Every structure is written in C-alpha cells, then in structure tokens.
PDB file of C-alpha atoms in Angstrom:
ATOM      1  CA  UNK A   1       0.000   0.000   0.000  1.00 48.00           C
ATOM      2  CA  UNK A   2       2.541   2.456   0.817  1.00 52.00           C
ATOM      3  CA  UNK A   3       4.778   1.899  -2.527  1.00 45.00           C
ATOM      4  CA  UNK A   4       0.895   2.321  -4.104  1.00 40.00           C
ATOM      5  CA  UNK A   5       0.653   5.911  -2.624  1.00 49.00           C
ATOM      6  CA  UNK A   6       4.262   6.819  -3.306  1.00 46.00           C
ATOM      7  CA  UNK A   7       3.883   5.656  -6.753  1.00 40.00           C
ATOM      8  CA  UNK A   8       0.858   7.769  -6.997  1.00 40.00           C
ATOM      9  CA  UNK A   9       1.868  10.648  -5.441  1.00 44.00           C
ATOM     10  CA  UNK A  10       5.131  10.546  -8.164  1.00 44.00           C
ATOM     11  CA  UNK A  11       2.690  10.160 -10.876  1.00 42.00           C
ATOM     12  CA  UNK A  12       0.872  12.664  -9.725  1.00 41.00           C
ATOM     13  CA  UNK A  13       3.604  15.374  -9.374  1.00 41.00           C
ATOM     14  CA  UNK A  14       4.988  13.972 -12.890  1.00 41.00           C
ATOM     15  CA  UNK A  15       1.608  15.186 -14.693  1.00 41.00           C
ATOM     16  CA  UNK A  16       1.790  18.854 -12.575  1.00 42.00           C
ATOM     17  CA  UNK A  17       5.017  19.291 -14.161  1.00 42.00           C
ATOM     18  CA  UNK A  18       4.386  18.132 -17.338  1.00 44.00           C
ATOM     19  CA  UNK A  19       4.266  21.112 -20.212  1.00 45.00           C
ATOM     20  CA  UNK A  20       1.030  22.070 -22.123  1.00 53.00           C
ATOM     21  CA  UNK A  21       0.504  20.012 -25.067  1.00 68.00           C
ATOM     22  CA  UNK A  22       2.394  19.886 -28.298  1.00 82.00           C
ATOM     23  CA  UNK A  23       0.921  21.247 -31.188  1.00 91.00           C
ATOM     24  CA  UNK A  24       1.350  20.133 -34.623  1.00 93.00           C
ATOM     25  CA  UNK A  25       0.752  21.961 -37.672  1.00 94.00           C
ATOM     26  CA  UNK A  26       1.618  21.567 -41.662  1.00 94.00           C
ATOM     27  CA  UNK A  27       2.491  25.060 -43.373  1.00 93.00           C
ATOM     28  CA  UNK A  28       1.624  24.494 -46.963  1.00 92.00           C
ATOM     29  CA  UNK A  29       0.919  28.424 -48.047  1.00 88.00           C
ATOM     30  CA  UNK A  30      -2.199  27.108 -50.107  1.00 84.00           C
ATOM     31  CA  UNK A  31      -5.776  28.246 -49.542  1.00 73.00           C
ATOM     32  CA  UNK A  32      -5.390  31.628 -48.032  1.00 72.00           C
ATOM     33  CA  UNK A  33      -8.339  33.729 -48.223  1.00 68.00           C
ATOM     34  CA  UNK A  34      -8.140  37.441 -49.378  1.00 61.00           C
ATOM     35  CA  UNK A  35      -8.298  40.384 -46.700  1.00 53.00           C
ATOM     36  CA  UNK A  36     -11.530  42.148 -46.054  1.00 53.00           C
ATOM     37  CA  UNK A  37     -11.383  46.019 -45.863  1.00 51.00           C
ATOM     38  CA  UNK A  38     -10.174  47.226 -43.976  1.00 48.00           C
ATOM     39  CA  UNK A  39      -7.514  47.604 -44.608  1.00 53.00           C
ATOM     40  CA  UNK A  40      -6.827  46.551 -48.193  1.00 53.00           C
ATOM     41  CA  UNK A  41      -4.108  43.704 -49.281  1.00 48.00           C
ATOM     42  CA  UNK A  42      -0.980  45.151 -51.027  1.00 47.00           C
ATOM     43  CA  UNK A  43      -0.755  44.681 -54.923  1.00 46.00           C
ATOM     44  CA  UNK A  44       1.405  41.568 -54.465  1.00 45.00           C
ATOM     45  CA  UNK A  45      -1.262  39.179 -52.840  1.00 49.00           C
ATOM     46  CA  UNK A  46       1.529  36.416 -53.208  1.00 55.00           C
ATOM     47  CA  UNK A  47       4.046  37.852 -50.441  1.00 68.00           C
ATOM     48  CA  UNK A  48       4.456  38.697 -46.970  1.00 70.00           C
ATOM     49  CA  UNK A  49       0.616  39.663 -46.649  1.00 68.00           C
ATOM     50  CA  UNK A  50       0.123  36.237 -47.149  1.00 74.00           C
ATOM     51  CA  UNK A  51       2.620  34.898 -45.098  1.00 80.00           C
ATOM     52  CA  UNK A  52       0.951  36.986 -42.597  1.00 77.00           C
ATOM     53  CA  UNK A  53      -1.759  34.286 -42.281  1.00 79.00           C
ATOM     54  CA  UNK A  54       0.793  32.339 -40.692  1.00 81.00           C
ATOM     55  CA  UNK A  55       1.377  34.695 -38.283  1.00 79.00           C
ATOM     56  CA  UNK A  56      -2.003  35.212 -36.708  1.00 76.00           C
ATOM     57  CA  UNK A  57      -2.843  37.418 -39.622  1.00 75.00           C
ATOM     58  CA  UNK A  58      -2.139  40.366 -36.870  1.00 71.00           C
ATOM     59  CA  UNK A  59      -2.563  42.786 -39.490  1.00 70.00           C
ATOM     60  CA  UNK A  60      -5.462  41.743 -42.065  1.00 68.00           C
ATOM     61  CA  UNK A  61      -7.463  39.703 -39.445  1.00 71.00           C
ATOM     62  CA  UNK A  62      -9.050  36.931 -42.043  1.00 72.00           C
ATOM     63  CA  UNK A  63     -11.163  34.483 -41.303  1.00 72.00           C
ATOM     64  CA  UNK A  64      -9.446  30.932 -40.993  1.00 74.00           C
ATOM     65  CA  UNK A  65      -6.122  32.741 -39.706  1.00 80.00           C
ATOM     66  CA  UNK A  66      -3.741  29.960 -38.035  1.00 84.00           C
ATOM     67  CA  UNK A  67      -3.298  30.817 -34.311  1.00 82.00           C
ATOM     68  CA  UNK A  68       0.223  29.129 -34.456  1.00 86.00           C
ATOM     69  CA  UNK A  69       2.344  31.604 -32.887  1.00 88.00           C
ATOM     70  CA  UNK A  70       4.837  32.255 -36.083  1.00 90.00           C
ATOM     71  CA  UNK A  71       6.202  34.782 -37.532  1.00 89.00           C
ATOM     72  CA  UNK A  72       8.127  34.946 -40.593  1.00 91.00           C
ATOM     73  CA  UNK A  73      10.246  37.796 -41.521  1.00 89.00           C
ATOM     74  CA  UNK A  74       9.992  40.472 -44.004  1.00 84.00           C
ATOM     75  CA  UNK A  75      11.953  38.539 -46.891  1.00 88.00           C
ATOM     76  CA  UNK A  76       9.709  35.594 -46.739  1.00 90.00           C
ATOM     77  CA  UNK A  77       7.293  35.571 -49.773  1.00 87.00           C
ATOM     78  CA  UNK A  78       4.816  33.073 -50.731  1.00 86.00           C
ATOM     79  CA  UNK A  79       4.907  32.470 -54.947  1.00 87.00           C
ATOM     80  CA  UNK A  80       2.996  30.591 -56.578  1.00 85.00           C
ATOM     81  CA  UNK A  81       4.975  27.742 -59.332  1.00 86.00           C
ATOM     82  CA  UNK A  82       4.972  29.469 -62.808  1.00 76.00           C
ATOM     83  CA  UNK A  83       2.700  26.423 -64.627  1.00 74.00           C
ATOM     84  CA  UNK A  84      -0.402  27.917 -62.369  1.00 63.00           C
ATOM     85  CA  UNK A  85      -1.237  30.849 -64.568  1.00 62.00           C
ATOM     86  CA  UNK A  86       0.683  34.010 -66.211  1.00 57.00           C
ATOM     87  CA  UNK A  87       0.203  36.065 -63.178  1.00 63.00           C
ATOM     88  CA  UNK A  88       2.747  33.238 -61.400  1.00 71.00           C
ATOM     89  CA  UNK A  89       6.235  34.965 -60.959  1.00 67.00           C
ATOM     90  CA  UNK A  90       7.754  31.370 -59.805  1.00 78.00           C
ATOM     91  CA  UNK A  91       9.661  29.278 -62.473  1.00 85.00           C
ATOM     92  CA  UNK A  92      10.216  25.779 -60.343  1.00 91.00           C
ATOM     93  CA  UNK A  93       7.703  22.655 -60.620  1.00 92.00           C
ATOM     94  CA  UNK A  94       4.365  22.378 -58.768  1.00 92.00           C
ATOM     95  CA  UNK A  95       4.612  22.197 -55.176  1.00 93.00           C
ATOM     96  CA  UNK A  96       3.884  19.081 -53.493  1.00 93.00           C
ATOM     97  CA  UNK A  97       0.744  20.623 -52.445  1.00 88.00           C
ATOM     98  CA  UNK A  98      -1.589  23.084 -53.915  1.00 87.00           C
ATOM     99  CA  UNK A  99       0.073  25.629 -55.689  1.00 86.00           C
ATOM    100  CA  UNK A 100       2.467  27.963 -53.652  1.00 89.00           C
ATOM    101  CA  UNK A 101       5.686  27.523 -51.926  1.00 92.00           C
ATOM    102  CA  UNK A 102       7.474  30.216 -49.499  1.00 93.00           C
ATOM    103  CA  UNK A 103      11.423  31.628 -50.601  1.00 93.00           C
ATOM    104  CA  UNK A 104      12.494  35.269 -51.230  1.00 90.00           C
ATOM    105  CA  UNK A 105      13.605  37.059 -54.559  1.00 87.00           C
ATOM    106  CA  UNK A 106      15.665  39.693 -52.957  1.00 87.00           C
ATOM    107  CA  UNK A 107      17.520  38.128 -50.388  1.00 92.00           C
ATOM    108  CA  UNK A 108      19.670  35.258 -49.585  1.00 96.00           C
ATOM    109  CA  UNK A 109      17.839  33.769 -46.450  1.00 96.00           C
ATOM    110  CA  UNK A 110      14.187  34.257 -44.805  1.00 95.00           C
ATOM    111  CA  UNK A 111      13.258  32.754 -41.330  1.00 96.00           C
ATOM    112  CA  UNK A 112      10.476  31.970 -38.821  1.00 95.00           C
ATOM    113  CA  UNK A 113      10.759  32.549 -35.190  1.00 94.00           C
ATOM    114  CA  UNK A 114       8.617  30.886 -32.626  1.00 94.00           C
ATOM    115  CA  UNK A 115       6.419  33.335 -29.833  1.00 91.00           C
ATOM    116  CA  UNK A 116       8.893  33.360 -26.507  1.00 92.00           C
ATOM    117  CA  UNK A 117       7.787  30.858 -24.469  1.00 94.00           C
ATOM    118  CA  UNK A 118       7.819  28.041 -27.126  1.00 95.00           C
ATOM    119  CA  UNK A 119      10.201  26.153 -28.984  1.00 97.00           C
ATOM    120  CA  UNK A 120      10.700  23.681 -31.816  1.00 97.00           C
ATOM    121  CA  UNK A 121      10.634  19.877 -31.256  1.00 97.00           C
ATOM    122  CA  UNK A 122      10.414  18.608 -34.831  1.00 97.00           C
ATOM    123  CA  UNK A 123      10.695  19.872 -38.289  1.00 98.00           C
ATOM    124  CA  UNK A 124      10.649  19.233 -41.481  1.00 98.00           C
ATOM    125  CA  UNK A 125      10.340  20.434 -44.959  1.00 98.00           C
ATOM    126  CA  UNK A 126      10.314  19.820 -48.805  1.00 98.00           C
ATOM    127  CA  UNK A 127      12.586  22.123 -51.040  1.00 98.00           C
ATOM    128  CA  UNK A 128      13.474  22.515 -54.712  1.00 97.00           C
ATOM    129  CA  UNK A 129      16.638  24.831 -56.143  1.00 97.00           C
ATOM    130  CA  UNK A 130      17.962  26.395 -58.996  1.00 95.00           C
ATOM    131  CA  UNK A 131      20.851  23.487 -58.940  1.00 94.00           C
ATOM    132  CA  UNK A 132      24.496  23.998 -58.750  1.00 91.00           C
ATOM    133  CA  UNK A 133      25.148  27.552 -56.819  1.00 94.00           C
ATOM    134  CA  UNK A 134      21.930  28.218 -55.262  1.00 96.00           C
ATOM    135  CA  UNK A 135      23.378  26.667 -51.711  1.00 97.00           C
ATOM    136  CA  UNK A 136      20.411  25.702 -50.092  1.00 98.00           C
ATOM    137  CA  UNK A 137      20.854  25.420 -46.239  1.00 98.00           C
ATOM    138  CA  UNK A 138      19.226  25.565 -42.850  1.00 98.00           C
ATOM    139  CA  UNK A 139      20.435  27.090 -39.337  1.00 98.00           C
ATOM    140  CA  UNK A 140      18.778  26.465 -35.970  1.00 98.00           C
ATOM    141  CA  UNK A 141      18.884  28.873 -33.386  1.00 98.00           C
ATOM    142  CA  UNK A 142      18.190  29.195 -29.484  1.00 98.00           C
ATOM    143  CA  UNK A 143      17.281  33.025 -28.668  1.00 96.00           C
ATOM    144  CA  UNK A 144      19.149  34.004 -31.650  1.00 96.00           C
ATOM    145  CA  UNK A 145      22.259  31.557 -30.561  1.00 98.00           C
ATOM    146  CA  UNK A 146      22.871  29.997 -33.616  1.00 98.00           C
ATOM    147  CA  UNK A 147      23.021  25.811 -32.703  1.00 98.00           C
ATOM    148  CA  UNK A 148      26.130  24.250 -34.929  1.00 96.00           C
ATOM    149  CA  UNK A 149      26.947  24.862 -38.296  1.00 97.00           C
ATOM    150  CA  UNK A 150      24.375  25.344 -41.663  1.00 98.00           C
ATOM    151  CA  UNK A 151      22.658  22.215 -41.738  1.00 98.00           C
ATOM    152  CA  UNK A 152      23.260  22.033 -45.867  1.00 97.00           C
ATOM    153  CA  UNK A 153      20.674  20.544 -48.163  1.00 98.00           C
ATOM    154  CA  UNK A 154      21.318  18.606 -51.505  1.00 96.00           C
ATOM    155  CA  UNK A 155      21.124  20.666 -54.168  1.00 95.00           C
ATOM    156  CA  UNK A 156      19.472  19.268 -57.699  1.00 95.00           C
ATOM    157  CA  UNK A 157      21.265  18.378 -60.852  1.00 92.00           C
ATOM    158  CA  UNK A 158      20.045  21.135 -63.118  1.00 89.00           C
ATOM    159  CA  UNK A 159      17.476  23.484 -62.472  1.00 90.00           C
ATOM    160  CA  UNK A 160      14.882  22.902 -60.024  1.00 93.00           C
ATOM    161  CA  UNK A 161      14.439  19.031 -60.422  1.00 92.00           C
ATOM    162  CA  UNK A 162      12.086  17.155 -58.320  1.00 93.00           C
ATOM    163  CA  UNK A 163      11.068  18.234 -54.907  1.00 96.00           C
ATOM    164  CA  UNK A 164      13.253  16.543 -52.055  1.00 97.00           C
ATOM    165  CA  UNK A 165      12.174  15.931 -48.048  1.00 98.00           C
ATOM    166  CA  UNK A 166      14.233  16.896 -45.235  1.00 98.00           C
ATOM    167  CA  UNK A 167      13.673  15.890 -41.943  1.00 98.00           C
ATOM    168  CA  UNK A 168      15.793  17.839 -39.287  1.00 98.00           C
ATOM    169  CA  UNK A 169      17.533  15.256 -36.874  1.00 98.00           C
ATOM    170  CA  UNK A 170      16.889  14.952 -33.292  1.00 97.00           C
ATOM    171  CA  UNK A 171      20.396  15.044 -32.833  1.00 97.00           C
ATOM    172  CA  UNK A 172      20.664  18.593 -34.707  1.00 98.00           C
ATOM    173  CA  UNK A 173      17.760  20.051 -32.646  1.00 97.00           C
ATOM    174  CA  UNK A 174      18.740  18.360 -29.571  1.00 96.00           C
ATOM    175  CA  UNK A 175      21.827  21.036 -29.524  1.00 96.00           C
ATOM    176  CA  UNK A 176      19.499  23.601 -27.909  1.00 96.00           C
ATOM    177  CA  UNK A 177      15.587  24.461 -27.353  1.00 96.00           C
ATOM    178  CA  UNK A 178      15.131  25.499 -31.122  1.00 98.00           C
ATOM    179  CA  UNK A 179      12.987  28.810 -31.232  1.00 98.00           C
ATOM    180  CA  UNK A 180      13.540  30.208 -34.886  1.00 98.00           C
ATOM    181  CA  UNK A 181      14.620  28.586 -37.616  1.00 98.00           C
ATOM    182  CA  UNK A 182      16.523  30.394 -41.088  1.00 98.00           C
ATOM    183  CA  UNK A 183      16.390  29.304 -44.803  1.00 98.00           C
ATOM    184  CA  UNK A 184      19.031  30.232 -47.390  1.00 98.00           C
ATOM    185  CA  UNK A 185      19.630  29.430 -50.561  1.00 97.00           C
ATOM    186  CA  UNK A 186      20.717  32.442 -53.269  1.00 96.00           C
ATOM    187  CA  UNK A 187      18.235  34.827 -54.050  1.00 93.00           C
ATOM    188  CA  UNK A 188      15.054  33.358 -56.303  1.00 91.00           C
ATOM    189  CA  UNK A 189      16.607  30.318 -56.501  1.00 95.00           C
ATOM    190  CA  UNK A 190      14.845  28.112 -53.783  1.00 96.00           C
ATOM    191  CA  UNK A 191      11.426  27.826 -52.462  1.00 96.00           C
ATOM    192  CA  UNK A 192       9.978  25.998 -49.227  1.00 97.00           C
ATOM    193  CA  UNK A 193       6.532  23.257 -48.937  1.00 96.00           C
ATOM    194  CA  UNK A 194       5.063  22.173 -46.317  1.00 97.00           C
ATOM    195  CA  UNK A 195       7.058  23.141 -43.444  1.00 97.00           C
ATOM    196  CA  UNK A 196       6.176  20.485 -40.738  1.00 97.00           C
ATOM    197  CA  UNK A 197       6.524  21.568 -37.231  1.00 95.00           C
ATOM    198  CA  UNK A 198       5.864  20.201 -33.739  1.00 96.00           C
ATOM    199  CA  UNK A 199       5.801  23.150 -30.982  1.00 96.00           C
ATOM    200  CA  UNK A 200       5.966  23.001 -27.563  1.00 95.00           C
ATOM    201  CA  UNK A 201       5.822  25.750 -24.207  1.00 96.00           C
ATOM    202  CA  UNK A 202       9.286  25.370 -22.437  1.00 93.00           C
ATOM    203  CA  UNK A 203       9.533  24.073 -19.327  1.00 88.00           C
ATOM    204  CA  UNK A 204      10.170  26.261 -16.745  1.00 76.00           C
ATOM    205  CA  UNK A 205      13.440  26.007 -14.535  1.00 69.00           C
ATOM    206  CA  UNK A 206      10.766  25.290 -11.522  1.00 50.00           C
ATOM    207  CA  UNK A 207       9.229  22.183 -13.800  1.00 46.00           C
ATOM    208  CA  UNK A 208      12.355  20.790 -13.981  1.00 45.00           C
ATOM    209  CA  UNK A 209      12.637  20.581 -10.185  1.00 47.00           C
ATOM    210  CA  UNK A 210       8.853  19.146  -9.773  1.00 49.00           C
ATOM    211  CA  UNK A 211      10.057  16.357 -12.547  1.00 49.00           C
ATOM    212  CA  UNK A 212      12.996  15.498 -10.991  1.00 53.00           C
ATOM    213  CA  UNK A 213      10.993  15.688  -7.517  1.00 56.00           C
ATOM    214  CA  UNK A 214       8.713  13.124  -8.997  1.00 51.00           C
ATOM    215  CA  UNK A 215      11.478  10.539 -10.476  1.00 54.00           C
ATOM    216  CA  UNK A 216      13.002  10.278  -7.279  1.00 59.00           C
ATOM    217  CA  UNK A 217       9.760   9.299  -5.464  1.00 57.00           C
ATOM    218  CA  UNK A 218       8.904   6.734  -8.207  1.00 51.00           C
ATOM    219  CA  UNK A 219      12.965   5.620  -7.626  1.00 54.00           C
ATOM    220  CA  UNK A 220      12.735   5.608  -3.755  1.00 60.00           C
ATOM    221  CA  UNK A 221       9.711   3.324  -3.860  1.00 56.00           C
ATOM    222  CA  UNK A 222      11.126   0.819  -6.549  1.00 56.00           C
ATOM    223  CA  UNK A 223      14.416   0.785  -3.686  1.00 63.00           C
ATOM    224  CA  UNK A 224      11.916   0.037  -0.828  1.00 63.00           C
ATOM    225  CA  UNK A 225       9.707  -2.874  -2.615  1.00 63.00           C
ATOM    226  CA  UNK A 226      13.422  -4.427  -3.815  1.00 62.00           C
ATOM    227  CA  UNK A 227      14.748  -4.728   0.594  1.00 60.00           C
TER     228      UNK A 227
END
C-alpha cells in the first residue's frame, strides 16, 4: 500500500510538471483567403501579406487565420509555381501541395521565429533549387544563438528538379531548445513546402525541479519494494 501511494503521489507530481501540449501543424501556403477592408491587401497578394496568415494574420485579421504563434520575416514571400497561370512569378515545378511555396527574390535567407515561451521539437520540410550555386541550407537557433553549423541541403542536378524531403535530426535540434529557424539558398533560386513543425511551451526552470521531484519518489519506492 505504501509503494501504491508513493507511486501515486510521483505520478501525480509527474503530470503537474508536465508542459502544455504539443501542437502540430503543416504550413503548406495554399488556400489563403483574401483580406476584407479594412484595410486593403498590397498589390502583391503572393508575399508577406500572405505569409501573414501564418502569423495570426495580426494585421489583415481573415477568417481561418492559423493561431500558431509564427512569424516569418519580411523577406519571406509566398509564390505561386509558374505552370499555375501568367500572373505566377515562380519558375520551379508544382509544389507538393496546392500551388504555392514560401522563398524570397531579394535576399539570400528568410526565417520563422517561434512566440517566446515556445520552442521547436520537430521539423521538417520539402525544397526545390535552382541546382548547382543556389546553396540551399538551414540554421537552428536558441534566442538568436545559432546551434552548430548550416545544416546544408542537396542541391538538384540542373534546375529545379524534383522536390526533395528533409527531416531535421533529433540530434541537430537536440543542440538547444530550437525557437527560430533560417532558410538560405541564393536569391530566387529556392522555395519551401510544407514546413512540418511540432511546438511546444518550455519548461520552466521550476518544472524541472517538480520532474525530478517526482522521479526520485517513483525511484525511492522501486528501492523500498526491492529490501
């Protein structure tokens, strides 16, 4: 009976200190709705308007915005693959899904950051490039500590063959509590699909101490059953 309670009671402060759930979420940059007035989209409805859907559309407020607590920055654009239609500035195949992808025109990297308070605990993505100089590449950073060197990606054989998947290790983003994540490539010559993410709150220094608080009741009763 007593290893019963102290079990229990371990359990029970395991679950107090256990963070809020993870959330999991697919960015594909399809589907977004136009603003309402007001105010008015800008002329380029492919670009960081859009984009801004990801971000809690904090700006155009449209319905179905995605409450996932990222923000990309300014040189992030969606474009949509040049076979969709002459008003299609992109030149690289159709995305894996829908119709748009996310890269930037003007500069040689774009990145998402995480709201404080959360980090990254999986990613992935699927990428295409211009081939042979466009350098495609991702870094990881912790509170804008950047975590190990440019994670690089294979480029294609000629210009933007078939999409490719990359799954970030758990190795790579095991080197620190990831909380934005950076793109490069050179300029207009790769483009982003269905960026993958897992999310979760980080655990405060004072959930650490209620876990560890837990183990060692769990611990102390598996010593006591054992004599």
């Amino acid at each position: 009976m007593n290893l019963l309670r102290s079990a229990l009671a371990g359990a029970v402060v395991l679950a107090a200190a256990a963070p809020a759930m993870a959330l999991d979420f697919t960015m594909d940059f399809d589907n977004i709705p136009v603003a309402v007035p007001p105010p008015e989209p800008p002329d380029q409805e492919l670009g960081s308007a859009v984009l801004g859907y990801y971000n809690n559309d904090p700006v155009y407020q449209r319905d179905g915005r995605k409450p996932w607590n990222i923000v990309f920055s300014e040189q992030a654009l969606a474009i949509c693959y040049g076979g969709a239609g002459d008003d299609c500035p992109g030149q690289f195949p159709k995305p894996p899904s829908g119709n748009s992808a996310v890269g930037t025109v003007n500069a040689d990297f774009f990145e998402f950051s995480v709201t404080p308070g959360l980090y990254v605990q999986k990613l992935s993505f699927e990428y295409t490039d211009a081939g042979q100089g466009s350098f495609p590449s991702v870094i990881l950073y912790a509170n804008g500590t950047q975590l190990g060197t440019p994670l690089a990606l294979t480029p294609c054989v000629g210009a933007f063959c078939e999409w490719k998947s990359y799954t970030v290790s758990g190795e790579d983003l095991a080197r620190g509590q990831v909380t934005a994540v950076r793109f490069l490539g050179t300029p207009n010559s790769v483009v982003f699909d269905n960026i993958a993410l897992t999310t979760a709150p980080v655990p405060e220094p004072s959930t650490y101490a209620l876990l560890l608080g837990g183990l060692a009741l769990v611990v102390g009763a598996a010593r006591r059953q054992r004599r």
